[in-house]
XYZ file of C-alpha atoms in Angstrom:
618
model
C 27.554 -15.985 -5.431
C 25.490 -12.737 -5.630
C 21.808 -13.354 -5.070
C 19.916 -11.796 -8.360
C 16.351 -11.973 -6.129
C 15.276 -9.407 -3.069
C 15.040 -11.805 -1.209
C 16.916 -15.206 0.361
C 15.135 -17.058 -2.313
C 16.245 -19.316 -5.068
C 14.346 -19.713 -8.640
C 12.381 -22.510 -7.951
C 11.508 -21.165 -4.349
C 10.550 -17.628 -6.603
C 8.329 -19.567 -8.585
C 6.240 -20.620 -5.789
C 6.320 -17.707 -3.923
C 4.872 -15.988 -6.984
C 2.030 -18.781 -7.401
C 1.325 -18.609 -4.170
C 0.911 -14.673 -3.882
C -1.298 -14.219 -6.919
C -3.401 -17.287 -5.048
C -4.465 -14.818 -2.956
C -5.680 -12.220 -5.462
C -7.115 -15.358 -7.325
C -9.619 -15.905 -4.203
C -10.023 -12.237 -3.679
C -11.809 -11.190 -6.987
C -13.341 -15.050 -7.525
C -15.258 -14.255 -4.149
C -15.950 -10.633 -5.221
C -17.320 -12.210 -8.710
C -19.721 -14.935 -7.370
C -21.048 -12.454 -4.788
C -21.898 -9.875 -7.304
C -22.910 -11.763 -10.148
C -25.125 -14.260 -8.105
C -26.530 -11.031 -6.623
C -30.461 -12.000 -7.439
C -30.353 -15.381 -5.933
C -28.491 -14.212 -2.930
C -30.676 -11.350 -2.245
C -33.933 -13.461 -2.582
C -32.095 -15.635 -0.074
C -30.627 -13.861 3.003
C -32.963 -10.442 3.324
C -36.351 -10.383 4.142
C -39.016 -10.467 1.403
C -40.808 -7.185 2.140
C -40.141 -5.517 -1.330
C -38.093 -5.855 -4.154
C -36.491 -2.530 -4.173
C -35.631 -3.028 -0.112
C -34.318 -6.381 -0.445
C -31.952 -5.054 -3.235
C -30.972 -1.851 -0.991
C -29.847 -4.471 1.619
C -27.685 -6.025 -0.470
C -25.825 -3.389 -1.473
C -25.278 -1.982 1.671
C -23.444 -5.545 2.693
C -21.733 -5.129 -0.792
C -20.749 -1.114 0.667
C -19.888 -2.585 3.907
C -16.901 -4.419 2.472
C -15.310 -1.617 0.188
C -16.030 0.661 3.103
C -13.929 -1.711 5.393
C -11.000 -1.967 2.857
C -9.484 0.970 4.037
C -9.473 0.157 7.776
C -7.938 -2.843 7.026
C -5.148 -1.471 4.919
C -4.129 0.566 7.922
C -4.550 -3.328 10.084
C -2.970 -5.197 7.642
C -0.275 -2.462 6.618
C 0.986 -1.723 9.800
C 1.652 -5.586 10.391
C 3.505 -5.690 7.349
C 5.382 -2.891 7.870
C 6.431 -3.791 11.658
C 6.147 -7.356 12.269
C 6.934 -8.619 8.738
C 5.477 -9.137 5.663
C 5.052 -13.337 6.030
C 2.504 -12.431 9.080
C 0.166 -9.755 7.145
C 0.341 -12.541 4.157
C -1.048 -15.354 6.420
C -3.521 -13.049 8.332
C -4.731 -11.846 4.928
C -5.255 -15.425 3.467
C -6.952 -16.437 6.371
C -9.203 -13.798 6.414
C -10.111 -13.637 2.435
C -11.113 -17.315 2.361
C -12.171 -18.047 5.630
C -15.342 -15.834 5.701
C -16.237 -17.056 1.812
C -15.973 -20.712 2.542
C -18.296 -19.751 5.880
C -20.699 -18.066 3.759
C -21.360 -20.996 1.640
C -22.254 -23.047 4.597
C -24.489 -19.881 5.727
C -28.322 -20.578 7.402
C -30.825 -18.363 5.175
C -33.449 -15.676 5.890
C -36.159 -18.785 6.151
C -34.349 -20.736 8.217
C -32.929 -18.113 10.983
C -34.508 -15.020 9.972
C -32.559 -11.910 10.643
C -29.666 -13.472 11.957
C -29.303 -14.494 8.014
C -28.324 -10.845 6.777
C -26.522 -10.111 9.933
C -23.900 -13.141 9.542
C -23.854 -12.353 6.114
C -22.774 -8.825 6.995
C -19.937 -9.510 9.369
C -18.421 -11.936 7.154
C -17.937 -9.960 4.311
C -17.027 -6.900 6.953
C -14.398 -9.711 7.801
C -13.378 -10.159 4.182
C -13.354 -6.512 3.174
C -10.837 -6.403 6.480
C -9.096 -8.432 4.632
C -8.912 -7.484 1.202
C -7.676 -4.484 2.529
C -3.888 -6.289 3.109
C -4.161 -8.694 0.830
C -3.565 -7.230 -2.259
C -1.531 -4.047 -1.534
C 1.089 -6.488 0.493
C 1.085 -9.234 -2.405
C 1.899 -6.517 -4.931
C 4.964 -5.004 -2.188
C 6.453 -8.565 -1.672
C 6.510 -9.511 -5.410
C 8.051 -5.813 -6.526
C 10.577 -6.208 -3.624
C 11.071 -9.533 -4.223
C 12.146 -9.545 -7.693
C 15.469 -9.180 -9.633
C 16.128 -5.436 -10.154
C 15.437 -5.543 -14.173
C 12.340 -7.426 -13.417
C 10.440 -5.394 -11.331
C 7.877 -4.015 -13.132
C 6.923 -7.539 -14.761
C 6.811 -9.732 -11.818
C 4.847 -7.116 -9.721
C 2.256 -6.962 -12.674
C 1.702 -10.289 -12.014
C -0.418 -9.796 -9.076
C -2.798 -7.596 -11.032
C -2.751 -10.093 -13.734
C -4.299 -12.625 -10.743
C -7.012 -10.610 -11.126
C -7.985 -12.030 -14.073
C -8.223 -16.108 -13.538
C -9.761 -15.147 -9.812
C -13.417 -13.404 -12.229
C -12.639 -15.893 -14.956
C -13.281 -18.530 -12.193
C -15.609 -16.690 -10.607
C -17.882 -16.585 -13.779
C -17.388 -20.156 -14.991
C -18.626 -21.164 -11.773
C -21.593 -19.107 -11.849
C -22.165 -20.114 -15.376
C -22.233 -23.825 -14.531
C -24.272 -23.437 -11.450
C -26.926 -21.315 -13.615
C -26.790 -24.035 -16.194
C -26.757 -26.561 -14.372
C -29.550 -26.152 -11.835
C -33.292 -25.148 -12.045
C -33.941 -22.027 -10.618
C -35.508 -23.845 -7.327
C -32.351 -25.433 -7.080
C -30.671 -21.971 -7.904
C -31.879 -20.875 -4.393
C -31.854 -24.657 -2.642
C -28.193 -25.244 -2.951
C -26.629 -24.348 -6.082
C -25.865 -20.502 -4.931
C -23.568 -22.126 -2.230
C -21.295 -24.246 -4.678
C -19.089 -21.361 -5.962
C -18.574 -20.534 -2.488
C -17.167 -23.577 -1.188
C -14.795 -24.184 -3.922
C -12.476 -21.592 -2.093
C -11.681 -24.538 0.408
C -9.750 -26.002 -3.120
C -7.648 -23.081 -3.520
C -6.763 -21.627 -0.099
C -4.780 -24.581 1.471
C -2.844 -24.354 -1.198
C -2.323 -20.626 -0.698
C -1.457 -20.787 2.901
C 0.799 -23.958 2.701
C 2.593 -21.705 0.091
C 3.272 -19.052 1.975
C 4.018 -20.565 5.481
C 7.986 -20.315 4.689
C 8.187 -16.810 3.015
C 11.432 -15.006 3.965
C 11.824 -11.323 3.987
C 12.905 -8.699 1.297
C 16.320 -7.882 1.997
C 14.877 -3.830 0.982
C 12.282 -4.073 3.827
C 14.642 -5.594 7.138
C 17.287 -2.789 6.291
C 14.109 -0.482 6.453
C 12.192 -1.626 9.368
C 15.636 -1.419 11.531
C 16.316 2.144 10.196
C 13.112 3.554 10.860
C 13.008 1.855 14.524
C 16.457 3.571 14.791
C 14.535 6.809 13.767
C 12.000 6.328 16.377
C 14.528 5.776 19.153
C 15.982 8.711 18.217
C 13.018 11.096 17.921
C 11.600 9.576 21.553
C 14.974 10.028 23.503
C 15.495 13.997 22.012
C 11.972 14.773 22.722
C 12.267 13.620 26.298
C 15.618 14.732 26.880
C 14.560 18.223 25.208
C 11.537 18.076 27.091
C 13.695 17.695 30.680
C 16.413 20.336 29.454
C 13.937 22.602 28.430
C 12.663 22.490 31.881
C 15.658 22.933 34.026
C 16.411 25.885 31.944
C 13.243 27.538 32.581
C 13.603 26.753 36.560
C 17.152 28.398 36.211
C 16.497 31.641 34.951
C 13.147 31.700 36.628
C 15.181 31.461 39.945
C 18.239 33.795 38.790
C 18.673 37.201 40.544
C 18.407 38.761 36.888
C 17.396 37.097 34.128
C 19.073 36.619 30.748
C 17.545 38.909 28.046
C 15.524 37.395 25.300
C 13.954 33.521 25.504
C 15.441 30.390 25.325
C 15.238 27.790 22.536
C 11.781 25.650 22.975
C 11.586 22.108 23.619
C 10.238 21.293 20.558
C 13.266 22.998 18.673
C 15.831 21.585 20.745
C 14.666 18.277 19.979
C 14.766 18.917 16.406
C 17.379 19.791 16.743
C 19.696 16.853 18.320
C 17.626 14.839 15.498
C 19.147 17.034 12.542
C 22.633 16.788 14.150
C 22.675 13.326 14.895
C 21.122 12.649 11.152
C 24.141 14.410 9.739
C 26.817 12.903 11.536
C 25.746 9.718 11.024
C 24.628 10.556 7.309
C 27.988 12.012 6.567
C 30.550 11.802 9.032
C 33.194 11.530 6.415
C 31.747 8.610 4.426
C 32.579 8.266 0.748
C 30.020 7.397 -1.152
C 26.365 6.767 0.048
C 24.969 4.394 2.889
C 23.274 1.280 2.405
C 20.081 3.214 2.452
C 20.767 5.510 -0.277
C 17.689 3.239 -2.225
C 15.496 4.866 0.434
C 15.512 8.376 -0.530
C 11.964 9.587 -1.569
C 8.462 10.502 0.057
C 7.663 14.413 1.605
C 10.331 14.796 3.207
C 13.725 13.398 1.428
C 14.261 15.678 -0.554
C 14.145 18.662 2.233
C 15.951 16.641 5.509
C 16.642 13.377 3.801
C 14.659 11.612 6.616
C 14.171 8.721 4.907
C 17.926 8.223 3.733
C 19.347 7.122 6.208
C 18.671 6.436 10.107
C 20.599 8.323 12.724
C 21.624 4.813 14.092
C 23.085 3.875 10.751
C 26.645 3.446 10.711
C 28.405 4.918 7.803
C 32.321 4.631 6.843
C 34.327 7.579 8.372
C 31.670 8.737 11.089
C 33.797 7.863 13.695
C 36.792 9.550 12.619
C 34.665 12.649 12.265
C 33.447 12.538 15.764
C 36.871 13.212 17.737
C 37.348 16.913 17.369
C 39.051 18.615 20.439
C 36.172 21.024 21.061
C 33.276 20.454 23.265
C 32.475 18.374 25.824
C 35.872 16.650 27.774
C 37.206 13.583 26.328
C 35.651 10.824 27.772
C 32.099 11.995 28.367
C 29.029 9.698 26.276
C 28.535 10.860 22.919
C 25.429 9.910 20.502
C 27.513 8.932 17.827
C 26.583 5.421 17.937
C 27.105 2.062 15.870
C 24.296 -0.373 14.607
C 25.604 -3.641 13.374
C 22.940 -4.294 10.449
C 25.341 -5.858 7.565
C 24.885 -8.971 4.840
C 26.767 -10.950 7.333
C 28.248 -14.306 5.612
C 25.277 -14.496 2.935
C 23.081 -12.120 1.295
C 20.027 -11.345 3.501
C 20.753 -12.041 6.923
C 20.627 -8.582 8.171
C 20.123 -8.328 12.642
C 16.656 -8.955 12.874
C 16.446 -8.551 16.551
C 14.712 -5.378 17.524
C 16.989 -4.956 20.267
C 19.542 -2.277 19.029
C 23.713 -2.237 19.049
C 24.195 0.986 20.411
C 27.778 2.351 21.034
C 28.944 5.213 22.384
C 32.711 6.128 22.067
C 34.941 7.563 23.958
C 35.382 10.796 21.463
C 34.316 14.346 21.801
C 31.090 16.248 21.581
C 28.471 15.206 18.529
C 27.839 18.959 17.655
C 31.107 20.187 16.459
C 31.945 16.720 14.591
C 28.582 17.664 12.955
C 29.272 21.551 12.435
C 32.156 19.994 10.711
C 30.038 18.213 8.109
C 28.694 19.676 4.375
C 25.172 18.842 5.391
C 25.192 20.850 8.428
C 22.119 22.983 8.724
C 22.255 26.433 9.443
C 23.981 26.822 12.311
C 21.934 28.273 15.349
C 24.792 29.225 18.087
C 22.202 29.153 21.111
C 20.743 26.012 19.941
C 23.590 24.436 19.351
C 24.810 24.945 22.693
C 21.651 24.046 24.713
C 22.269 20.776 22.283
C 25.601 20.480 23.858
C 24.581 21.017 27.109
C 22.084 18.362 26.859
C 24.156 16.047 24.926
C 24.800 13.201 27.812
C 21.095 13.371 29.108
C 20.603 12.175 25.222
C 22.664 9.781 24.959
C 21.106 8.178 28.238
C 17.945 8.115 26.461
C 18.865 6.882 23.664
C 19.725 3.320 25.583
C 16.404 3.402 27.345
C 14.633 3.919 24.567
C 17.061 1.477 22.615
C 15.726 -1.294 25.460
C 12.190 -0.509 24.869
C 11.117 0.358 21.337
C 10.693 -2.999 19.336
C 9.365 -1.086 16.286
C 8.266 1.947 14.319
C 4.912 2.803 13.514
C 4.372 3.096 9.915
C 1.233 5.095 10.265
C 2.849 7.583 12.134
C 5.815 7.730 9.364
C 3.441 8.071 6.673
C 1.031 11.110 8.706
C 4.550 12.521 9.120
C 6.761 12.462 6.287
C 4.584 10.563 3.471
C 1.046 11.927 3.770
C 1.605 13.977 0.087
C 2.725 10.569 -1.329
C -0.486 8.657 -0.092
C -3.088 11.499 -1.392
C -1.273 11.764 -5.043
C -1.483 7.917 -5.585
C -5.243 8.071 -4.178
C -5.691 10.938 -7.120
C -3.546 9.260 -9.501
C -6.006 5.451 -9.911
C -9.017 7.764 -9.677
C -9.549 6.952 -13.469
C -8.465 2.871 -12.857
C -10.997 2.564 -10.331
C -13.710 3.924 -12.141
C -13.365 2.769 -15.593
C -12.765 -0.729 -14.088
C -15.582 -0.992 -11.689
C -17.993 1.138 -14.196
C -17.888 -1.640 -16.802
C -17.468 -4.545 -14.426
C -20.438 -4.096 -12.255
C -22.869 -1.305 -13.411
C -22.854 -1.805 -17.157
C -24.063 -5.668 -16.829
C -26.609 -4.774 -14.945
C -27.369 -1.902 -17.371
C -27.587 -3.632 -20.001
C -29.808 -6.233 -18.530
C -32.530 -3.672 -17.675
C -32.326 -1.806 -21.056
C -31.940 -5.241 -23.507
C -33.233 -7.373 -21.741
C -30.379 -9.821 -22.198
C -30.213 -12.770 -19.789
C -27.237 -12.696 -16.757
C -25.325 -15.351 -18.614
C -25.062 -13.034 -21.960
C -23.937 -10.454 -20.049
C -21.228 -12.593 -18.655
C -19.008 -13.866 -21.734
C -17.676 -10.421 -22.887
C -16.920 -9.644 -19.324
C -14.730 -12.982 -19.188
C -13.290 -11.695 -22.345
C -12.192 -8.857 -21.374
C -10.540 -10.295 -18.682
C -8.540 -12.541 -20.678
C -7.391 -9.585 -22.854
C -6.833 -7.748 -19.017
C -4.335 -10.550 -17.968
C -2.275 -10.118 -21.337
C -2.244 -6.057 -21.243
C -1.082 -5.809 -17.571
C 2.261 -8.077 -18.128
C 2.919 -6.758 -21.450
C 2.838 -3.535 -19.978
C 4.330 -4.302 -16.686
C 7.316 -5.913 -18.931
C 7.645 -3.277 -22.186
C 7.396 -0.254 -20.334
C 7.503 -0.554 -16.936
C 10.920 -2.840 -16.913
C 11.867 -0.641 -20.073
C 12.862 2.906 -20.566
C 9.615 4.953 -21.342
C 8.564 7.462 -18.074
C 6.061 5.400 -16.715
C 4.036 8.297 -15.456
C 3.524 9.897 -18.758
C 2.708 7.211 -20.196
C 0.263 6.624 -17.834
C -1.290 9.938 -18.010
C -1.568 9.318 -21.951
C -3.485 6.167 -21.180
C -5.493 7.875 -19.181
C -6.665 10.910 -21.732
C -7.280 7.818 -24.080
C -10.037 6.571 -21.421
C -11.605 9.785 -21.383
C -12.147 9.898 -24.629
C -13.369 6.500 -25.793
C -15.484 5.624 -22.797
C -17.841 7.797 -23.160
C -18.935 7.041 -26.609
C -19.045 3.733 -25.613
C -21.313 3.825 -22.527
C -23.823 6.211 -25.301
C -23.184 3.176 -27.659
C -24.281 0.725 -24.365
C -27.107 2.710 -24.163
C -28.710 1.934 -27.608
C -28.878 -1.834 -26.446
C -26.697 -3.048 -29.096
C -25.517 -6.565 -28.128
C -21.859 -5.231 -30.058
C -21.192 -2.853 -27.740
C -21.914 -4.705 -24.905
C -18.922 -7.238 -26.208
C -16.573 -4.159 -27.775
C -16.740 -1.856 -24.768
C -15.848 -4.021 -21.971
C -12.710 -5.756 -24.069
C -11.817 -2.063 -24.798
C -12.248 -0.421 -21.187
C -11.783 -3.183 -19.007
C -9.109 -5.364 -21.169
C -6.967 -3.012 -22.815
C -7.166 0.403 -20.743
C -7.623 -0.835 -17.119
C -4.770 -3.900 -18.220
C -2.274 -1.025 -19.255
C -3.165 1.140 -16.376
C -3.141 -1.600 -13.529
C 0.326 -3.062 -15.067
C 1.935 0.560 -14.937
C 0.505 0.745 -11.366
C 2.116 -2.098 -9.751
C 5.572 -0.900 -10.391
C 4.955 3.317 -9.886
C 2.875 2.401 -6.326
C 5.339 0.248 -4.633
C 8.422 2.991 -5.719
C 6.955 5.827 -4.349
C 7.351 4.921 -0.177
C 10.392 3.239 1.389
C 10.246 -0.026 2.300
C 9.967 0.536 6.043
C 6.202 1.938 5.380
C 5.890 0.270 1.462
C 3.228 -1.776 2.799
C 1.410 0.910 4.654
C 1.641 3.437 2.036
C 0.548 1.716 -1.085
C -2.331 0.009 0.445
C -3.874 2.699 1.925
C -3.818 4.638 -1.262
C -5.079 2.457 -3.672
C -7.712 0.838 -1.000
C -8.745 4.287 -0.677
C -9.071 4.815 -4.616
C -11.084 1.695 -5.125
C -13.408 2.198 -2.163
C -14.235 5.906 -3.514
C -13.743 5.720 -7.256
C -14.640 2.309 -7.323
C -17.236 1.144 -4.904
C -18.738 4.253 -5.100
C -18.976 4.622 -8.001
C -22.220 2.647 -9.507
C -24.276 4.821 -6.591
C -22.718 8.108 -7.809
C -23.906 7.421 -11.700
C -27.341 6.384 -10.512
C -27.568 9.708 -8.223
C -26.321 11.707 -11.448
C -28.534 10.342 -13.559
C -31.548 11.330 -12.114
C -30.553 15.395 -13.112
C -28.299 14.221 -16.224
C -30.081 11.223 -17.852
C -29.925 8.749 -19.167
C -27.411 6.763 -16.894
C -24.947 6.308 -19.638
C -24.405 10.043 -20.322
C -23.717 10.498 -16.338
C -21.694 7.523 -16.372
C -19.619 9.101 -18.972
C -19.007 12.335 -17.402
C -18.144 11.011 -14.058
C -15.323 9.133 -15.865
C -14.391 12.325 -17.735
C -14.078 13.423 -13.793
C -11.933 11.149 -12.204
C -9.758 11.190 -15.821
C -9.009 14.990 -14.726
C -8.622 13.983 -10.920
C -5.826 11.818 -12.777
C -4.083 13.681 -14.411
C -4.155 16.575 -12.177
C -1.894 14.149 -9.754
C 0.288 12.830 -12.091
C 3.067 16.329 -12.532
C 3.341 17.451 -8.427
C 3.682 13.376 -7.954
C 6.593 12.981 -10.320
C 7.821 16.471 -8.670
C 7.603 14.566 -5.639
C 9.220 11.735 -6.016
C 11.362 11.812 -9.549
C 12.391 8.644 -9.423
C 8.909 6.985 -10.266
C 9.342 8.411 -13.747
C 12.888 8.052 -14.564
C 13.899 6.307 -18.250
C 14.916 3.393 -16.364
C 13.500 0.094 -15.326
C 11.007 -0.232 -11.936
C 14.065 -1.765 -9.782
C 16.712 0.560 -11.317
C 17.072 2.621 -8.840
């Protein structure tokens, strides 16, 4: 029986997979919340009581320290995924999200160890942000690959829809502990309650996930791109040796040949773009199992992602015994890698340890001259390829016996770097709006109504509700539907430019309306619609191989600069374009244009992201 998930999973074992992925983003955000919104009491607690102003600079630099870390740990926590699995980076990430929060709550303060109090404080959420980094971008990969093709979009959506419970949480908790205690007891004990109710929820997180099996998507990837590493390391080095017998030939010859010999560097491109095609091509009808890989810089100009030279495709033996070249007999590159379904869906060859083959047939060159994708042909080149050919194909088992895995960061500098900067651009305007009215406009409106924290809190735990409901819808209608998610996107996003800043002006006047209507509308129904559309356009735009790496580097990136930044840059800007709501406003109108700007060379880049068909139909 076909399996409908991307995975070796059945419904119920989907189910709980799901729960226990948007755990994680639960704890996540319910840490970020209590931190933040318990910001007075925790300030007055861990840094030292010289002034006011300097105790609340402290704080924010801890609360900088983990958005500045996100990134950093988005390369950690990626390139785990990406190589040793995405179970491993999910376990890490749990362990380091609720690890360092339950720690916290047990934490000495400033009166009780002094300055060892802020610096414990600081490494813990440096620890977290670490974290945070992988958690999210690699919850979001495993659901979308996870998922049954025409679900896609809504089950991925459901990880930014975790969002939601993890502040609703967050706030009730803070609520109750503000209630609940006098303000001595505030700073006694209460502050550390929230914290410690992450020991509830992460057991159950990381008992969820101990058993996680991989997306089929990502094990075809991981062994294609290791098969594209072995390749590129054993034609550099037997270029590299080639190149230099050649030179020591006509250096020593009584007269030299005219003109100058093909480069290292070209010749191992070169026995890279041959072997590419034969194995691409050689004869096959129809595409390769990796067809669903095409996409990123590159694909569309070498097809590097398509398929690896070590993947065997119908017909590319056949196509490899032509009677010119080398003598029959002689090693060959064409070679054979045994990744298949096997007797059930799923159980591709995990070992690292590649099947290489090479047959007894003629010379790789002219079966690939012989092919439609052949590249220009280059008659010099192609010779010194020939006359290098064995010298390859002894590399190619050394390297075969020592490279275990790619390195996605390496992939993505190389052929995805375009990808990663347009998806940065393109949640310039999520990042923003969402942190903008999240955690500067509370405070705002604190300082300019003088409203107390906890009125301040109820329309933000409104919003959120109405957040939860406008990322699946969206992640469901659209995303799993028909309409280009990109332009639609882009539309939301000119909407958000032009409402928020009439709201932030209407903020500004201190009525107690706005400060329930403009969260709902920015945070609930823009940001929702945004962040479901992003969870299924993200994920699409890298292969699985570096999925993991690519999407969490670019939107970590996005939410450490537009986001995390973001409160700073209005409060800079408002000292030369007051009053803070007006430079609010405009920096949104910014990051709207930063936006939009990505959106067309993105979908030029990589169509298929915008296509009138659902998230997994393609």
């Amino acid at each position: 029986m076909e399996h409908k998930y991307g995975a070796d999973l059945n419904g119920k074992q989907f189910i709980t997979l799901c729960i226990a992925l948007c755990t994680g983003t639960l704890i996540e955000w319910f840490d970020f919340t209590i931190y933040s919104q318990l910001s007075s009491t925790i300030t007055e607690v861990f840094f030292p009581p010289t002034s006011a102003a300097a105790q609340q600079l402290s704080y924010w630099a801890v609360f900088a320290l983990g958005f500045i870390a996100r990134p950093l740990g988005s390369i950690l926590f990626g390139h785990i995924g990406d190589s040793r699995g995405r179970r491993v980076t999910l376990l890490w990430s749990i362990l380091c999200v609720s690890v360092p929060t339950i720690l916290i709550g047990c934490l000495p303060t400033y009166r009780h160890v002094g300055i060892a109090a802020p610096v414990l404080m600081a490494v813990l959420r440096l620890v977290q942000g670490l974290a945070v980094g992988g958690e999210f971008g690699s919850a979001i990969v495993y659901l979308f690959e996870a998922a049954p093709a025409h679900r896609k979009g809504t089950i991925a959506s459901l990880g930014q829809a975790a969002i939601a419970p993890g502040v609703a949480f967050g706030l009730i908790a803070c609520l109750a502990v503000m209630y609940a205690c006098s303000p001595a007891q505030l700073l006694q004990w209460g502050w550390r309650v929230p914290f410690l109710l992450t020991a509830f929820f992460a057991p159950i997180a990381l008992l969820l996930r101990m058993h996680m099996p991989e997306p089929h998507d990502f094990l075809l990837s991981k062994q294609q791109m290791t098969m594209q590493r072995v390749a590129s390391k054993a034609a550099s080095h037997a270029a590299a040796s080639f190149s230099r017998q050649l030179s020591q030939a006509r250096h020593s010859a009584a007269s030299p040949p005219v003109g100058s010999a093909p480069s290292s560097r070209q010749l191992s491109r070169r026995l890279e773009v041959l072997t590419e095609v034969v194995m691409t091509t050689g004869g096959h009808q129809g595409a390769c199992p990796s067809d669903v890989e095409l996409g990123g810089d590159t694909a569309v100009k070498n097809n590097k992602d398509a398929t690896s030279p070590g993947m065997k495709c119908k017909g590319a033996e056949r196509h490899g015994n032509s009677s010119t070249g080398t003598a029959s007999g002689s090693p060959t590159v064409l070679r054979s890698l045994s990744i298949s379904h096997a007797s059930a869906p799923g159980s591709y060859i995990q070992s690292t340890e590649l099947l290489l083959q090479l047959p007894q047939v003629a010379s790789f060159t002219a079966a690939a001259t012989k092919q439609p994708q052949h590249p220009q042909h280059d008659a010099e080149l192609d010779e010194a390829v020939l006359s290098c050919e064995a010298a390859y194909a002894a590399e190619l088992q050394q390297q075969a016996a020592v490279v275990k895995h790619h390195v996605p960061l390496l992939v993505l500098a190389r052929n995805h770097w375009r990808s990663v900067l347009l998806l940065f651009c393109l949640e310039a305007c999520y990042g923003a709006t969402f942190y903008t009215f999240f955690s500067w406009l509370p405070n705002y409106m604190r300082s300019i109504a003088h409203l107390p924290p906890q009125d301040t809190l109820w329309p933000i735990l409104t919003a959120m509700v109405v957040f939860a409901a406008a990322v699946v819808a969206t992640g469901h209608f659209i995303s799993d539907g028909t309409i280009p998610k990109v332009w639609t996107l882009v539309g939301i996003t000119a909407i958000d430019a032009a409402i928020c800043l009439p709201l932030l002006l209407w903020c500004h006047s201190g009525s107690l309306a706005a400060m329930w209507v403009a969260p709902i509308l920015a945070i609930g129904l823009l940001c929702g619609s945004m962040g479901g559309l992003m969870t299924s356009i993200g994920p699409q735009i890298f292969p699985a191989g570096v999925r993991t790496s690519g999407y969490n580097l670019s939107h970590n990136l996005a939410m450490s600069v537009f986001g995390g930044l973001t409160p700073m840059a209005i409060s800079a800007l408002a000292l030369k374009l007051p009053p803070p709501a007006l430079a609010a406003g405009v920096l949104l109108l910014l990051w709207a244009a930063v936006a939009c700007a990505a959106a067309a060379p993105l979908v030029k880049l990589v169509p298929k992201i915008n296509a009138r068909e659902p998230a997994g139909g393609l």
